[in-house]
Short mmCIF file of C-alpha atoms in Angstrom, two decimals:
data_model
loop_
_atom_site.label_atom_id
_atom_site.label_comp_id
_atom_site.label_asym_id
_atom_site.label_seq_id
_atom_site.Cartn_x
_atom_site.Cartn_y
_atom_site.Cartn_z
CA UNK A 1 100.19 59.29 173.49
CA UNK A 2 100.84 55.71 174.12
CA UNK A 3 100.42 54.80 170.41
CA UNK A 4 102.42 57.60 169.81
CA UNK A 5 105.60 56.38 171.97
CA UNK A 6 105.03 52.40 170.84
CA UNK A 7 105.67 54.14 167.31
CA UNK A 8 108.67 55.91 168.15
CA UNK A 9 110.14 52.75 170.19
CA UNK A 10 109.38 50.73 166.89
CA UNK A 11 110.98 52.99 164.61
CA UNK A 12 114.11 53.21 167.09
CA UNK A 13 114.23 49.53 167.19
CA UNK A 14 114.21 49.29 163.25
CA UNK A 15 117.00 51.90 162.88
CA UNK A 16 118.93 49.62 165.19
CA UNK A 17 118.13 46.77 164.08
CA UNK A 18 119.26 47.61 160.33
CA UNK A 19 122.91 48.18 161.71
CA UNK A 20 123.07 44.31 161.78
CA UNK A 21 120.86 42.85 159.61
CA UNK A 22 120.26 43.80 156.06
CA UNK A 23 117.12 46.01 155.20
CA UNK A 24 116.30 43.52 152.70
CA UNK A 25 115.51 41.20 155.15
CA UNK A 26 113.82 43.53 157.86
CA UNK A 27 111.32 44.21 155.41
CA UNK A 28 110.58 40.54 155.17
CA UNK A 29 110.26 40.21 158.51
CA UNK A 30 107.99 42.90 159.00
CA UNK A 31 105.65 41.44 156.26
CA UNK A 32 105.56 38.34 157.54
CA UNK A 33 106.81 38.05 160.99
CA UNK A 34 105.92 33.72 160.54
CA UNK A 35 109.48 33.84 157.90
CA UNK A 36 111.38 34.16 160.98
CA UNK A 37 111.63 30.45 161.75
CA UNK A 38 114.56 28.27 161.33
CA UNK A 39 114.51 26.26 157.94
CA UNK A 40 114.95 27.25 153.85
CA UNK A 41 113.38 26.66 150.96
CA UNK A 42 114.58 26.27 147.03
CA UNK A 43 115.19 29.92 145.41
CA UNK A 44 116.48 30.90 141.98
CA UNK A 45 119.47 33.59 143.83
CA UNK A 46 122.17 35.70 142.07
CA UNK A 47 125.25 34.56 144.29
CA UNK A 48 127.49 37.87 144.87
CA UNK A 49 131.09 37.46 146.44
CA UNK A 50 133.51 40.04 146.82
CA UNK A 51 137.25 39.22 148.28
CA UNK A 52 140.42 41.77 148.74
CA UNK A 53 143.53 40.43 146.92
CA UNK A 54 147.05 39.75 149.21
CA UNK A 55 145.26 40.93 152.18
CA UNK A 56 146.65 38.48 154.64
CA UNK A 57 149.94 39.47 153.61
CA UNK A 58 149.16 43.44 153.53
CA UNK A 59 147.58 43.53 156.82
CA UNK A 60 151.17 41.61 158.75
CA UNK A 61 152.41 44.96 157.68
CA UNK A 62 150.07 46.89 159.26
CA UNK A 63 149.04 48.63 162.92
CA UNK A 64 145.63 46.48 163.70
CA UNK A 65 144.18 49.29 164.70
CA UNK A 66 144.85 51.00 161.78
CA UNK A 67 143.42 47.82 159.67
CA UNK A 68 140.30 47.84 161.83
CA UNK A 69 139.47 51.73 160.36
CA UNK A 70 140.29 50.98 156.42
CA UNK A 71 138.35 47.46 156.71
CA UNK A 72 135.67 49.69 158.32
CA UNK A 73 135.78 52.34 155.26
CA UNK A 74 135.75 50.24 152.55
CA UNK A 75 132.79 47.61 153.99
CA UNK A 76 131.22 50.97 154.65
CA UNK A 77 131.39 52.09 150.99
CA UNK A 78 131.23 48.58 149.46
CA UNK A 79 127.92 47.58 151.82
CA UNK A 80 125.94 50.14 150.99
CA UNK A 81 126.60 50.10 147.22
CA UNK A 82 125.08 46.52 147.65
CA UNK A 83 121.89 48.12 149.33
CA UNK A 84 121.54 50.77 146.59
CA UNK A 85 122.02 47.67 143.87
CA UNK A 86 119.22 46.07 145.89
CA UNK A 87 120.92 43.73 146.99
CA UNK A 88 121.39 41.86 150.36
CA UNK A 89 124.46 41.82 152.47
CA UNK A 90 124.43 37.97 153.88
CA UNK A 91 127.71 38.36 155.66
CA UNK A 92 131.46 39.23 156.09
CA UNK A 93 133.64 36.47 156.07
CA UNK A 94 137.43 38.71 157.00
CA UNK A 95 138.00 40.64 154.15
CA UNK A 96 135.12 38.95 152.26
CA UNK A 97 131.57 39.84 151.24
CA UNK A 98 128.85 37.67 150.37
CA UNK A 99 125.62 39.18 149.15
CA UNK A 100 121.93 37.54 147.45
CA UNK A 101 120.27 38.97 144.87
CA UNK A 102 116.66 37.91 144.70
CA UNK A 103 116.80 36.78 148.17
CA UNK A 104 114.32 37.02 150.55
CA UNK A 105 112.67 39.36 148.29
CA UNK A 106 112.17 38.64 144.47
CA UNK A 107 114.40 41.16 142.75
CA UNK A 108 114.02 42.10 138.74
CA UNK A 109 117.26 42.10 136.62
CA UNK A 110 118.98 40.21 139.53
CA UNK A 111 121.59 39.27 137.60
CA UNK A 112 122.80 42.43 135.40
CA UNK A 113 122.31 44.27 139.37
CA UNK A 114 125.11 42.13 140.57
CA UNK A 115 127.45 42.95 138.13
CA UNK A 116 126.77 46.20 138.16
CA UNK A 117 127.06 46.44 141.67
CA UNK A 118 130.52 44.70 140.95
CA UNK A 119 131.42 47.90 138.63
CA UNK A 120 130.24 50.74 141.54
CA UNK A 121 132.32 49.16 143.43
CA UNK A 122 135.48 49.33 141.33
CA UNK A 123 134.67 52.97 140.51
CA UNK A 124 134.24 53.80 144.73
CA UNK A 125 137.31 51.74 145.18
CA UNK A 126 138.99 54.09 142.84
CA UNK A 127 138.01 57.04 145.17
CA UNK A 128 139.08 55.44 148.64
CA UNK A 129 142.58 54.76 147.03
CA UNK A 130 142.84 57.99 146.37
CA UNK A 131 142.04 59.56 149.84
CA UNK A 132 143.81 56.65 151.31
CA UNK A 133 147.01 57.65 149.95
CA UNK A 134 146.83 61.11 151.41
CA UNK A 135 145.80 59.50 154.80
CA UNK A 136 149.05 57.02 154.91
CA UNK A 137 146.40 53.40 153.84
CA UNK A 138 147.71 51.09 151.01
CA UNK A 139 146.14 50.67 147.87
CA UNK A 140 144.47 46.99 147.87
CA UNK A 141 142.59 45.50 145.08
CA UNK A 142 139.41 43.44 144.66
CA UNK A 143 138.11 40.46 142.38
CA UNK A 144 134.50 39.45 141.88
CA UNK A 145 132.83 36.49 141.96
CA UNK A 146 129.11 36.23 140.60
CA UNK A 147 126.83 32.60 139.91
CA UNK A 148 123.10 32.37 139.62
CA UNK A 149 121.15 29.08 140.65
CA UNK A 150 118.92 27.52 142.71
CA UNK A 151 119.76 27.76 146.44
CA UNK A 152 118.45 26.77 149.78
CA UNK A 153 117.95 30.19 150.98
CA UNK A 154 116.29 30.78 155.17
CA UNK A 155 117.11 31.28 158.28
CA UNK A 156 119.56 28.70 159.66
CA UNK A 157 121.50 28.15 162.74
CA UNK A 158 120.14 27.41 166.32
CA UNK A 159 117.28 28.11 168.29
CA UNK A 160 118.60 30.71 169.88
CA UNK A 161 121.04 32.75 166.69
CA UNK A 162 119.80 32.58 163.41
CA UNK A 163 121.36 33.89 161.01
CA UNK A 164 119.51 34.65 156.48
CA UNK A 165 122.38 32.76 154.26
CA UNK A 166 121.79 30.55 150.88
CA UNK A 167 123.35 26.97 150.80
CA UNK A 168 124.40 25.01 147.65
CA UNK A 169 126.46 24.48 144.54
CA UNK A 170 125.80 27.96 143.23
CA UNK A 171 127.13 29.86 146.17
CA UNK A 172 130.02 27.39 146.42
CA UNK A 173 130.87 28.36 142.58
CA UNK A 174 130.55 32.17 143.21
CA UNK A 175 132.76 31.60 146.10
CA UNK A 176 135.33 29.72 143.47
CA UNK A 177 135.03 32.41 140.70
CA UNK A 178 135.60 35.12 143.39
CA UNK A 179 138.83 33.07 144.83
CA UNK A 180 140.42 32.87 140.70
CA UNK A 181 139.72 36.27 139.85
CA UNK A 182 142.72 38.71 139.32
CA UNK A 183 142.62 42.16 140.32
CA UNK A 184 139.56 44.25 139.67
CA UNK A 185 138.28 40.89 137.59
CA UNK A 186 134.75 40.43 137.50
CA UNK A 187 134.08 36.70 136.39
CA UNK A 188 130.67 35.04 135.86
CA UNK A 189 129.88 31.92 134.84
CA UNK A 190 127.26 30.75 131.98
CA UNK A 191 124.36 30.61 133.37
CA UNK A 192 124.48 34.53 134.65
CA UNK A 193 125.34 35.25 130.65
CA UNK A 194 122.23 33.81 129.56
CA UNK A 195 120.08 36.21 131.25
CA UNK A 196 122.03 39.44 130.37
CA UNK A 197 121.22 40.32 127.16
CA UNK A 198 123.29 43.20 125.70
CA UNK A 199 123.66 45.00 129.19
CA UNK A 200 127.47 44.22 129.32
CA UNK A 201 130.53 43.48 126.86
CA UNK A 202 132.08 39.99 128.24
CA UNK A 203 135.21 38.35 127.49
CA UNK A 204 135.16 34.51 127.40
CA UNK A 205 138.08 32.57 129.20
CA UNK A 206 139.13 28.81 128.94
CA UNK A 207 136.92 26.75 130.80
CA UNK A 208 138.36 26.54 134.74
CA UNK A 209 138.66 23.42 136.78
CA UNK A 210 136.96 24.20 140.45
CA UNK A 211 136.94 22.06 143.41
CA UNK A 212 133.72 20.40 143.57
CA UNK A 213 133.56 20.14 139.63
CA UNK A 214 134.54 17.35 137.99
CA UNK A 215 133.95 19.09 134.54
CA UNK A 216 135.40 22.30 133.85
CA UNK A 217 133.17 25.45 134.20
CA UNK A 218 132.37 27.96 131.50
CA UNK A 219 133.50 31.75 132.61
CA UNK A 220 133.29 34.91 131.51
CA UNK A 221 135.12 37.99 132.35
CA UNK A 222 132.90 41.30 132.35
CA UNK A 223 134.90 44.01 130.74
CA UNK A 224 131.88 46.77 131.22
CA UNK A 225 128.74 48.42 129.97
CA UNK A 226 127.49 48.56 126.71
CA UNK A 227 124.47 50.65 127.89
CA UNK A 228 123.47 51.68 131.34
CA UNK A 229 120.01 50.20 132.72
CA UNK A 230 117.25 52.29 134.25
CA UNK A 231 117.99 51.27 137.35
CA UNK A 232 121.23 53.29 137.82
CA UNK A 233 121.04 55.39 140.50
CA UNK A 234 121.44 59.14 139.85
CA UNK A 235 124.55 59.00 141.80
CA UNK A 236 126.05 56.24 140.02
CA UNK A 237 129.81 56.88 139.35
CA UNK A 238 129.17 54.69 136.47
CA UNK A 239 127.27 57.53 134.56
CA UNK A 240 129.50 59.29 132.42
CA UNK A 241 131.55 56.08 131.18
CA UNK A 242 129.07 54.19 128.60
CA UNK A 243 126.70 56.71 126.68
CA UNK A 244 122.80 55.40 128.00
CA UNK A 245 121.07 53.10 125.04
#
């Protein structure tokens, strides 16, 4: 019986625990409880960043409390689309999210899951605008920002709060892409194109000038499928778009 109630406590504690920290990374943790010690190592990561347009301006308009329930909707929605994809939610930065792919845990197709974790989540958005405007929200849109690199990915912060991110150039230039992209843009850069195959049609844009860069970066605009993968969930609201390969 006491095995029995150490189980349930453990399985309470886990259910908790995954309200504020990504199951991605619980499941690292639980195989290998020794990962949970400050420092990083060198990763190859898919870089995901997510940002709504005008928001500062939107939100002066707005009741707080009223922002506090549509921001809680939409990361709602948005977050676990990211868990579906795979992926892992690293933080919210405001109206910002930041998610790895291929981070803590290796993840196939990393790349081509990013974007079309990008694409869910302009198909969901299209359904919250639509019960927003019966409820009284504004419409808001979103760009999308998406690198792949090495990274210094582990836990980091102090003894006491620590906290799964990735460091380096490549989430810098996701963070960039994310920041230049118009609304309902998905932009990439070159090095997430060479690993996609014919998953996606893409649309290449003059070279843009980042801070941090001093050459000009190759990017791509993703303008949708050209055939679904396998790994679309049944659910997807992406079925029914592109006709599966």
């Amino acid at each position: 019986f006491e095995n029995i109630d150490l189980a349930k406590d453990r399985e309470r504690l886990v259910n908790s625990f995954q309200k504020f920290v990504s199951p991605v990374l619980i499941e690292r943790i639980r195989n290998d409880p020794q990962a949970l010690q400050p420092g990083g190592s060198k990763q190859l990561v898919t870089v995901f960043f997510s940002d709504i347009r005008g928001f500062t301006e939107m939100s002066e308009r707005m009741d707080p409390a009223r922002i506090v329930v549509q921001l809680n909707e939409y990361f709602n929605a948005m977050t676990e689309i990211v868990l579906t994809f795979g992926g892992m939610l690293d933080k919210y930065v405001g109206d910002e999210i930041m998610a790895l792919f291929g981070a803590p845990l290796p993840l196939p197709d990393a790349p081509v899951r990013a974007i079309y974790c990008a694409l869910e989540m302009k198909a969901r958005l299209e359904i919250l605008h639509r019960k927003w405007a019966k409820e009284g929200f504004p419409e808001f849109a979103v760009g999308f920002g998406i690198t792949i690199g090495e990274v210094t990915a582990g836990f980091i912060g102090s003894e006491k709060v620590l906290s799964y991110t990735a460091i380096g150039d490549t989430v810098n230039l996701a963070s960039r892409l994310c920041a230049n992209a118009q609304s309902g843009e998905i932009l990439i850069n070159s090095d997430v194109v060479k690993l996609l195959g014919d998953a996606l049609k893409l649309e290449a844009l003059p070279p843009l000038l980042v801070k941090g860069k001093a050459e000009p970066v190759e990017v791509f605009r993703v303008l949708g499928p050209s055939r679904l993968p396998d790994f679309l969930p049944p659910d997807s609201l992406i079925w029914g778009r592109t006709p599966k390969a």
